[in-house]
CSV table of C-alpha atoms in Angstrom, one decimal:
chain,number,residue,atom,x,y,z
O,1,UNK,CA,108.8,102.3,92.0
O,2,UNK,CA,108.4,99.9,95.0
O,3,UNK,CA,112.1,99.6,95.4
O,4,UNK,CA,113.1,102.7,94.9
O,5,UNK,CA,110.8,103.9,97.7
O,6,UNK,CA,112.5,101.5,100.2
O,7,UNK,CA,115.9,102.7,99.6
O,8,UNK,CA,114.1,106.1,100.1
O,9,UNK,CA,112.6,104.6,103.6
O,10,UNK,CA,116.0,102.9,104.6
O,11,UNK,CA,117.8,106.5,104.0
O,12,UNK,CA,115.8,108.3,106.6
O,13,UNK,CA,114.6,105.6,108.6
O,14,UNK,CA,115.1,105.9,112.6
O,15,UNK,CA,118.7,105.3,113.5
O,16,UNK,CA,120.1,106.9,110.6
O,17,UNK,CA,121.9,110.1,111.5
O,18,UNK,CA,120.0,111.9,108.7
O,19,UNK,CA,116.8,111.0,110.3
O,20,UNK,CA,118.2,112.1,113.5
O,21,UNK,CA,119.0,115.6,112.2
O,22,UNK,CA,115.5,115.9,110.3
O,23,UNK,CA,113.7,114.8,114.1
O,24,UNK,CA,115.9,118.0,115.2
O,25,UNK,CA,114.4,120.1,112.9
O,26,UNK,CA,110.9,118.8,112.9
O,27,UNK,CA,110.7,119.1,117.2
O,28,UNK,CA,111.8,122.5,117.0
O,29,UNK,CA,109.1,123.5,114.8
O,30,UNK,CA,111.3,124.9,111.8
O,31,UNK,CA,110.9,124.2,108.1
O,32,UNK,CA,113.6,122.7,105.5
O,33,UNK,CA,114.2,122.5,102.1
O,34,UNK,CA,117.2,119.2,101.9
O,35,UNK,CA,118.2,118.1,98.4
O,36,UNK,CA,120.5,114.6,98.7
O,37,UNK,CA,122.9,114.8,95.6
O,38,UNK,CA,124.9,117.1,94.6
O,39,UNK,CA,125.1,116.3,91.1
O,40,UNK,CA,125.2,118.7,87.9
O,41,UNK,CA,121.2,118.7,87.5
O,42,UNK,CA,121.1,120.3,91.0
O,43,UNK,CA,123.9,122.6,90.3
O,44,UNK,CA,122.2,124.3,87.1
O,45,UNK,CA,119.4,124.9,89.1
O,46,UNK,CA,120.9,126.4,92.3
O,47,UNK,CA,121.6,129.8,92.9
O,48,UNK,CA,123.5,131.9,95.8
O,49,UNK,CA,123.8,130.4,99.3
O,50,UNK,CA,127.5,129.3,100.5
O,51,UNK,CA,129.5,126.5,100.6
O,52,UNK,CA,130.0,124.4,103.6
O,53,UNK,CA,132.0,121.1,102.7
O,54,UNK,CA,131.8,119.7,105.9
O,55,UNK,CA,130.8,116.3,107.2
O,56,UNK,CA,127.6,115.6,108.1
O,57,UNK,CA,126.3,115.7,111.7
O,58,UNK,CA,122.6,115.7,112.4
O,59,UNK,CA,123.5,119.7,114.9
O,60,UNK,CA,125.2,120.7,111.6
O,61,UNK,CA,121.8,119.9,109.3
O,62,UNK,CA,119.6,121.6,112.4
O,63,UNK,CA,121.4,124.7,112.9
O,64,UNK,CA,121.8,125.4,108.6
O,65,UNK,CA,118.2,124.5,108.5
O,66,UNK,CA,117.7,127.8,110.3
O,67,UNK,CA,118.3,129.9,107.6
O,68,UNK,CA,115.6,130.4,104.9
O,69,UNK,CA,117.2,128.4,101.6
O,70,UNK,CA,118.3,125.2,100.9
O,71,UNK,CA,120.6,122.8,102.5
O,72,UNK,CA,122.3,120.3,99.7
O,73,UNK,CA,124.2,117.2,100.7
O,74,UNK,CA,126.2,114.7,99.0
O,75,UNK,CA,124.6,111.7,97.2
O,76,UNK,CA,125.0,109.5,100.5
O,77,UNK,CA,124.5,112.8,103.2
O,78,UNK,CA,127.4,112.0,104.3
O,79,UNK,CA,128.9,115.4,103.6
O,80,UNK,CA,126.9,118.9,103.6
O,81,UNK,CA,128.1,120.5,100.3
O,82,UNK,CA,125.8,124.2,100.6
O,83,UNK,CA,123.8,126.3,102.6
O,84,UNK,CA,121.1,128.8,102.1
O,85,UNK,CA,121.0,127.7,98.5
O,86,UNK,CA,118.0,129.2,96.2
O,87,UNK,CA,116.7,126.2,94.0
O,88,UNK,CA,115.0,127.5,90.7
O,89,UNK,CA,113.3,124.1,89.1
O,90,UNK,CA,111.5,124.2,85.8
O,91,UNK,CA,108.3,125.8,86.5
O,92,UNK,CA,106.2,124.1,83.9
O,93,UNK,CA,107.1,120.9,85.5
O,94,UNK,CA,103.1,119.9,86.6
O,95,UNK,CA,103.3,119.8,90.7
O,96,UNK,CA,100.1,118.4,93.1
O,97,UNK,CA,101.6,120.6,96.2
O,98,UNK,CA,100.3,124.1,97.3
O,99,UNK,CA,103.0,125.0,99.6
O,100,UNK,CA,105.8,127.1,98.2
O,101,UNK,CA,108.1,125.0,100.0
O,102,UNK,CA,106.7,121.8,99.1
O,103,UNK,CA,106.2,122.7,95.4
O,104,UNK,CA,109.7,123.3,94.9
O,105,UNK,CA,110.8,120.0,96.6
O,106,UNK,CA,109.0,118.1,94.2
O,107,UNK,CA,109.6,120.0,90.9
O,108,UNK,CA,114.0,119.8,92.1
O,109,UNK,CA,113.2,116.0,92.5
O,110,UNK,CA,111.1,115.1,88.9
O,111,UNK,CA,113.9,117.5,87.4
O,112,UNK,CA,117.2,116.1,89.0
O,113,UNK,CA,116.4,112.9,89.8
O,114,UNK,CA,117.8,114.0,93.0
O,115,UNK,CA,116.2,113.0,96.9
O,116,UNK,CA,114.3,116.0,98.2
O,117,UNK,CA,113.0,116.3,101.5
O,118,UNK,CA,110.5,119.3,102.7
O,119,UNK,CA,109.9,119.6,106.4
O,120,UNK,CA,106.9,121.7,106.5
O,121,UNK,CA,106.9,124.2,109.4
O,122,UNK,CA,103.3,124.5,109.2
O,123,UNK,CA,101.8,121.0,109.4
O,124,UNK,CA,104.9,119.6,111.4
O,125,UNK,CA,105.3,116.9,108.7
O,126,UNK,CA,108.5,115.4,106.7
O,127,UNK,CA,107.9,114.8,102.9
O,128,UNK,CA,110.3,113.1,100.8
O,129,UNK,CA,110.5,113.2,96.6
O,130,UNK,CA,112.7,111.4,94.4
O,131,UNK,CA,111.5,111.6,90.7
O,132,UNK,CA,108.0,111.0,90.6
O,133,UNK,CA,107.7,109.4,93.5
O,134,UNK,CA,106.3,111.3,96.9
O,135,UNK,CA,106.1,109.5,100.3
O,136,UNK,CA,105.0,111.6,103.4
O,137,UNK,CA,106.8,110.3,106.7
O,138,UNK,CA,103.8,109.1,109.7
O,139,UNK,CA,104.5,109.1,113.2
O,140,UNK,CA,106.5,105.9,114.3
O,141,UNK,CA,103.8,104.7,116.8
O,142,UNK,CA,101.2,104.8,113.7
O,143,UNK,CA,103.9,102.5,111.8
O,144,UNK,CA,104.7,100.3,114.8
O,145,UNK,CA,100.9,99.7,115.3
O,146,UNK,CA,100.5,99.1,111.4
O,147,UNK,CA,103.6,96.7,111.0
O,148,UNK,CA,102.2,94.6,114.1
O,149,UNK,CA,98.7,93.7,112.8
O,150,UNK,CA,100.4,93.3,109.3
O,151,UNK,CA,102.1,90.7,111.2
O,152,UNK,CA,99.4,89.3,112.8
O,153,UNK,CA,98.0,88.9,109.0
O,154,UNK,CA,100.7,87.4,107.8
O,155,UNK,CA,100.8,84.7,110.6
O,156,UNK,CA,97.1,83.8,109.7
O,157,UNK,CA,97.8,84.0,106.0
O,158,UNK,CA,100.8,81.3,106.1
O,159,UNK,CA,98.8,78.8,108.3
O,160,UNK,CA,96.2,78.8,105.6
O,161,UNK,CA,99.1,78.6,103.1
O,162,UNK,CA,100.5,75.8,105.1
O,163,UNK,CA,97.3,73.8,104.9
O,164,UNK,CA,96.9,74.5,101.1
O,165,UNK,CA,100.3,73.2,100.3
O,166,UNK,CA,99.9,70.1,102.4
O,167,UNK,CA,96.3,69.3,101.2
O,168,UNK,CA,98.2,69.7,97.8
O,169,UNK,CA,101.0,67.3,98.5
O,170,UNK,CA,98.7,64.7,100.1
O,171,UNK,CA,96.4,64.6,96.5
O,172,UNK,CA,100.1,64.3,94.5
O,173,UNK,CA,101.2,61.3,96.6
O,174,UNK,CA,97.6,59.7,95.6
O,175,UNK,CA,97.6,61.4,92.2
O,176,UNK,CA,94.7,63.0,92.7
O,177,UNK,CA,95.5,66.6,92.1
O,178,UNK,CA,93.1,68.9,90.3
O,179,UNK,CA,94.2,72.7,89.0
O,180,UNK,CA,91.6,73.8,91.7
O,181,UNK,CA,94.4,72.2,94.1
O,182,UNK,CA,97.3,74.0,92.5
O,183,UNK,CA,96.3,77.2,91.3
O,184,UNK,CA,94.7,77.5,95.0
O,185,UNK,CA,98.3,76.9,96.3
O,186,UNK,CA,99.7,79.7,94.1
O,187,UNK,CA,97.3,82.4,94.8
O,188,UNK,CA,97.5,81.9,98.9
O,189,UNK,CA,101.8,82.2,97.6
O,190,UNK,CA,100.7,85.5,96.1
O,191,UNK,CA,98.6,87.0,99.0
O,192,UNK,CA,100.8,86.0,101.7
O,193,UNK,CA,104.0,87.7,99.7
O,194,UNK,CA,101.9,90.8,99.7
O,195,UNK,CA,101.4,90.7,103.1
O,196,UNK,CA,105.5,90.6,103.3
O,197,UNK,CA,106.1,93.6,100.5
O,198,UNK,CA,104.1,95.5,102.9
O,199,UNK,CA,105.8,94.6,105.8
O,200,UNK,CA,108.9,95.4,104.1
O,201,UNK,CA,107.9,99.0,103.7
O,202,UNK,CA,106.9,99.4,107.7
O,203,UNK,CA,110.3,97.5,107.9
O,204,UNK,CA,112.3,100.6,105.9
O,205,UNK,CA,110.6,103.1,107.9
O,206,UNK,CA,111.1,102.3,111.2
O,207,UNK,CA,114.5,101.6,110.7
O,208,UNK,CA,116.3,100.3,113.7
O,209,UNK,CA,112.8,100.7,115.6
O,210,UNK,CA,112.1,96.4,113.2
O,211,UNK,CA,114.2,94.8,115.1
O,212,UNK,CA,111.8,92.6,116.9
O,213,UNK,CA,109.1,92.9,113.7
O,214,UNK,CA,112.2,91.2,111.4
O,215,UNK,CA,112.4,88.2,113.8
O,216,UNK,CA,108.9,87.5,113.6
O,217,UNK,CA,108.9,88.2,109.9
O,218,UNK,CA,112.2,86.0,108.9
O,219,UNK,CA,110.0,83.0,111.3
O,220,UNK,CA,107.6,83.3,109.2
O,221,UNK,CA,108.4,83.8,105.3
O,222,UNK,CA,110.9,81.0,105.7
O,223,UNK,CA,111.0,79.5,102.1
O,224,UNK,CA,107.8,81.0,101.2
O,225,UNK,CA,108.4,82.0,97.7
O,226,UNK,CA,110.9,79.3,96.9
O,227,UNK,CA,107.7,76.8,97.4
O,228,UNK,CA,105.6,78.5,95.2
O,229,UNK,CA,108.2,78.6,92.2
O,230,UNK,CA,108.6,74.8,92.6
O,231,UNK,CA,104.5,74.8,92.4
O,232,UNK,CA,104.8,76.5,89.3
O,233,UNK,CA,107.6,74.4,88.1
O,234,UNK,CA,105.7,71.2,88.9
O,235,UNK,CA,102.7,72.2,86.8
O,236,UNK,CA,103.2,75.0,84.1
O,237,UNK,CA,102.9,73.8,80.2
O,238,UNK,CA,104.3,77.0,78.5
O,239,UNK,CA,107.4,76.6,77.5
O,240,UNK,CA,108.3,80.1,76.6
O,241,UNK,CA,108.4,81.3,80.3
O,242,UNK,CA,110.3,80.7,83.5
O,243,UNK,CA,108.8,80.0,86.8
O,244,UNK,CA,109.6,83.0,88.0
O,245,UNK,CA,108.3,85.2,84.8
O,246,UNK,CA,105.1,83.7,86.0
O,247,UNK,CA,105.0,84.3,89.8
O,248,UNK,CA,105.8,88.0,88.4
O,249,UNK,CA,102.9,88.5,85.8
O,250,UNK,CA,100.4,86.8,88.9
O,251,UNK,CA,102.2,89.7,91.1
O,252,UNK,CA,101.1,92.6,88.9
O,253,UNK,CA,98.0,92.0,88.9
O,254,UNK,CA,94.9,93.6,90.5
O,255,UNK,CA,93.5,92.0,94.0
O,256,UNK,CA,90.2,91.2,92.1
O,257,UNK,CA,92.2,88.9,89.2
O,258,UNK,CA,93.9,87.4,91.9
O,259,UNK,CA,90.7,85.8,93.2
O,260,UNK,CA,89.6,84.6,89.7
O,261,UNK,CA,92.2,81.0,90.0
O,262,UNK,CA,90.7,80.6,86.4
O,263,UNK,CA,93.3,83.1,85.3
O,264,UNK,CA,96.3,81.3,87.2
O,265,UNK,CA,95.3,78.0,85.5
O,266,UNK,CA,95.9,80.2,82.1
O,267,UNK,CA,99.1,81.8,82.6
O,268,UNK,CA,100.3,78.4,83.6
O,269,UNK,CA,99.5,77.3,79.9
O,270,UNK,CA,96.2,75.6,80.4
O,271,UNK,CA,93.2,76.5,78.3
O,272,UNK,CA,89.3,75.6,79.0
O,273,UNK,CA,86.2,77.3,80.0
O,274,UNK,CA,84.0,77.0,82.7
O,275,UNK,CA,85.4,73.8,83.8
O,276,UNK,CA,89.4,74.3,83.3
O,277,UNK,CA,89.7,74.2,87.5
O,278,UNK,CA,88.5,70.0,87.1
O,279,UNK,CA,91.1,69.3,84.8
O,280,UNK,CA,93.5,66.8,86.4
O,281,UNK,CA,97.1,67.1,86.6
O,282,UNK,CA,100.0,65.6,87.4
O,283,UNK,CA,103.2,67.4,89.0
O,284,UNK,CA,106.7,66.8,88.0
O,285,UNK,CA,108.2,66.2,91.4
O,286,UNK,CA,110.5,69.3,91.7
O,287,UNK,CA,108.9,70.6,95.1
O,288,UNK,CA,108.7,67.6,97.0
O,289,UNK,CA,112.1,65.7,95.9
O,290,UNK,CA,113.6,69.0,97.1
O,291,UNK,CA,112.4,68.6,100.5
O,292,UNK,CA,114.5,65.4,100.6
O,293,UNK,CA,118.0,65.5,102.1
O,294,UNK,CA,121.0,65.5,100.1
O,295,UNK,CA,119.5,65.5,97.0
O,296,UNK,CA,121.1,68.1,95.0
O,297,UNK,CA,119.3,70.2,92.2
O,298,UNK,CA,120.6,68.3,88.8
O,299,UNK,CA,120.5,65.0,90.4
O,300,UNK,CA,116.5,66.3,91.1
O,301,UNK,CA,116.6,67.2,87.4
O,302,UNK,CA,117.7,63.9,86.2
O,303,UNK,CA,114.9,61.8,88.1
O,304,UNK,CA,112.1,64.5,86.6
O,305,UNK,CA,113.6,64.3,83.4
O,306,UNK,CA,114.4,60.5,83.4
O,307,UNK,CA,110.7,59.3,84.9
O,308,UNK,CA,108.5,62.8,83.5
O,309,UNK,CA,106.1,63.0,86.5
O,310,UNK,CA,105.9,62.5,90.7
O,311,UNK,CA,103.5,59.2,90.4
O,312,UNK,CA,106.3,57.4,88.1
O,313,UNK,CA,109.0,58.2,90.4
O,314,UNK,CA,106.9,56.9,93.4
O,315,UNK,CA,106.7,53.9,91.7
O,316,UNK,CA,110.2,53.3,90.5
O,317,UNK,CA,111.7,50.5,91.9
O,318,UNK,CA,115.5,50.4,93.4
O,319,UNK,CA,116.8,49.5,90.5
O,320,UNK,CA,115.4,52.2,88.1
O,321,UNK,CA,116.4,54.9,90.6
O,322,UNK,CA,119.8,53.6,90.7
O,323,UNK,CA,119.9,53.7,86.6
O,324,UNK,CA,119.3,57.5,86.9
O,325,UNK,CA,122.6,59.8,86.6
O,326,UNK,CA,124.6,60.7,90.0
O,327,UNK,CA,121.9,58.0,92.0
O,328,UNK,CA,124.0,55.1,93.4
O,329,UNK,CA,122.1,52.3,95.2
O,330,UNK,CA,122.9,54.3,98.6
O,331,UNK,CA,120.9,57.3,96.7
O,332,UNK,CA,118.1,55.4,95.6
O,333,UNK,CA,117.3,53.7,98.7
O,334,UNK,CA,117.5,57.4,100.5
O,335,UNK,CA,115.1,58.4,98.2
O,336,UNK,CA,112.7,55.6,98.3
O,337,UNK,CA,112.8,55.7,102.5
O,338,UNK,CA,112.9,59.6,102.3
O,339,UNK,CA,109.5,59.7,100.1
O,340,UNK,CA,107.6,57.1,103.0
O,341,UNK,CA,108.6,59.6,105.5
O,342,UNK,CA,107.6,62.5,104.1
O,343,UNK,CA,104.0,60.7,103.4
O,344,UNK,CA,103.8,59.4,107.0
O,345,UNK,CA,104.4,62.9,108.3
O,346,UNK,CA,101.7,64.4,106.3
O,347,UNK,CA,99.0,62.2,106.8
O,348,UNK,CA,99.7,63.0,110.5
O,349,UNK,CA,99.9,67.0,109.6
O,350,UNK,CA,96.8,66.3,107.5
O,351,UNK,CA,94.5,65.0,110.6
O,352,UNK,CA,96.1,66.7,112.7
């Protein structure tokens, strides 16, 4: 449902010709009726009207959108295909709408699959319908001024993120970690790529109006969700699942179960009652070998699989690195002076 709405935003998002032609309409105060798709669904159910066959042009869409019936374009409105078209949906197909107009629209769009869009002439508003799915087009000020606090939440929401994952790395250094520490991690991962799914939808509707919004956003989402898959790498004990299967079940569910980090500790395998969030855990070493240079991914999986957890690699001597498949002595000393780096520059980003 989510995506299928954004490639409904991005098709009549500002900049697009067919949003330019819809802008026509809507400033001069006319209604529409626009079906986008000319496939055999919409052909059963259209009646009368003429064929046009022409290409599209946002003065072509405004000056049919004169006449009373509907206008039907080609399945990427690039082409107008008909004119003054009478659409005759199913009319035991359940609609919310009141409006004639608007009725129609979203009975042709459960029925044909089909994108609809009604321009009311009334309320000076553009509603779009594709199956069951109905999204009524704001003004792009109110989006602008939406997208840029979102923003502004998201910036705050990754500097706590930030200071959750590095408290978490410090305690896996010292072998100190907690699921208290990790599930933490993983539910600021969550809220923070919520934040950015509903960016992404003020992103699809402004449409060439983002520009500046998808610089700050790309700044800051850098590598977000990556991180919190190696989290759940480093800790999950069910074997059945994949990290990802797992960031996907925490990111269907409700706001209020995404504050209970009880629940997080469960779907990563662990079991326990009240106290489950004390239990002490060790990671594998996934996350934080891959922020070492040159260390490619099955070279990382041969030192977790080799050693089994981060405070056995720490304490592997030269020589045992160097025993590990595709680490030569070069390697293992990288690694070794790589892993004192990294724990130098968090102590300072911890007291910072």
């Amino acid at each position: 449902m989510e995506r299928q709405l954004l490639r409904i935003l991005r098709q009549v998002a500002p900049g697009t010709p067919l949003r330019e032609g819809l802008e026509y309409i809507l400033r001069s105060k006319n209604g529409a009726l626009i079906v986008v798709g000319d496939n055999e669904k919409v052909r059963e159910i259209a009646e009368g009207g003429f064929v046009v066959n022409a290409e599209f042009s946002p003065a072509r869409l405004y000056e049919l959108a004169k006449m009373d019936g509907a206008i039907i374009l080609s399945e990427d409105a690039k082409k107008i295909i008909a004119a003054n078209t009478q659409l005759i949906p199913d009319l035991s197909i359940p609609s919310t709408e009141t409006g004639i107009r608007h009725r129609t629209a979203e009975r042709v769009a459960k029925q044909t699959g089909a994108l609809v869009i009604s321009i009311s002439q009334r309320r000076n508003v553009i509603t779009v319908y594709k199956g069951s799915t109905k999204y009524m087009l704001r003004d792009l000020e109110v989006v602008l001024a939406k997208a840029n606090q979102a923003v502004q939440t998201l910036e705050k929401y990754r500097a706590v993120l930030n200071q959750a994952m590095v408290s978490l790395t410090v305690l896996e250094f010292e072998d100190a970690v907690t699921l208290f520490e990790v599930t933490k991690a993983i539910q600021r991962t969550e809220m923070t790529l919520r934040v950015v799914k509903e960016i992404e939808h003020y992103i699809a509707e402004l449409g060439e109006e983002s520009r500046l919004i998808v610089m700050q956003v790309e700044e800051l989402v850098n590598n977000i969700e990556n991180e919190g898959l190696l989290v759940i790498q480093d800790y999950m004990v069910v074997e059945e699942k994949t990290p990802r299967d797992i960031l996907d079940i925490i990111g269907s569910w409700p706001s209020e179960d995404l504050l209970d980090l009880s629940l997080i500790a469960r779907v990563l395998g662990y079991s326990g009652g009240g106290g489950i969030l004390e239990q002490g855990v060790s990671p594998r070493g996934y996350r934080i070998l891959s922020r070492l240079p040159r260390l490619p991914l099955p070279v990382i999986e041969n030192i977790v699989r080799t050693f089994g957890n981060f405070s056995r690699i720490l304490q592997a001597s030269l020589e045992e690195l160097d025993d590990v498949e595709g680490i030569g002595e070069a390697r293992a000393r990288l690694i070794k002076e790589g892993l004192k780096r990294y724990w130098n520059q968090l102590l300072q980003e911890r007291y910072r």
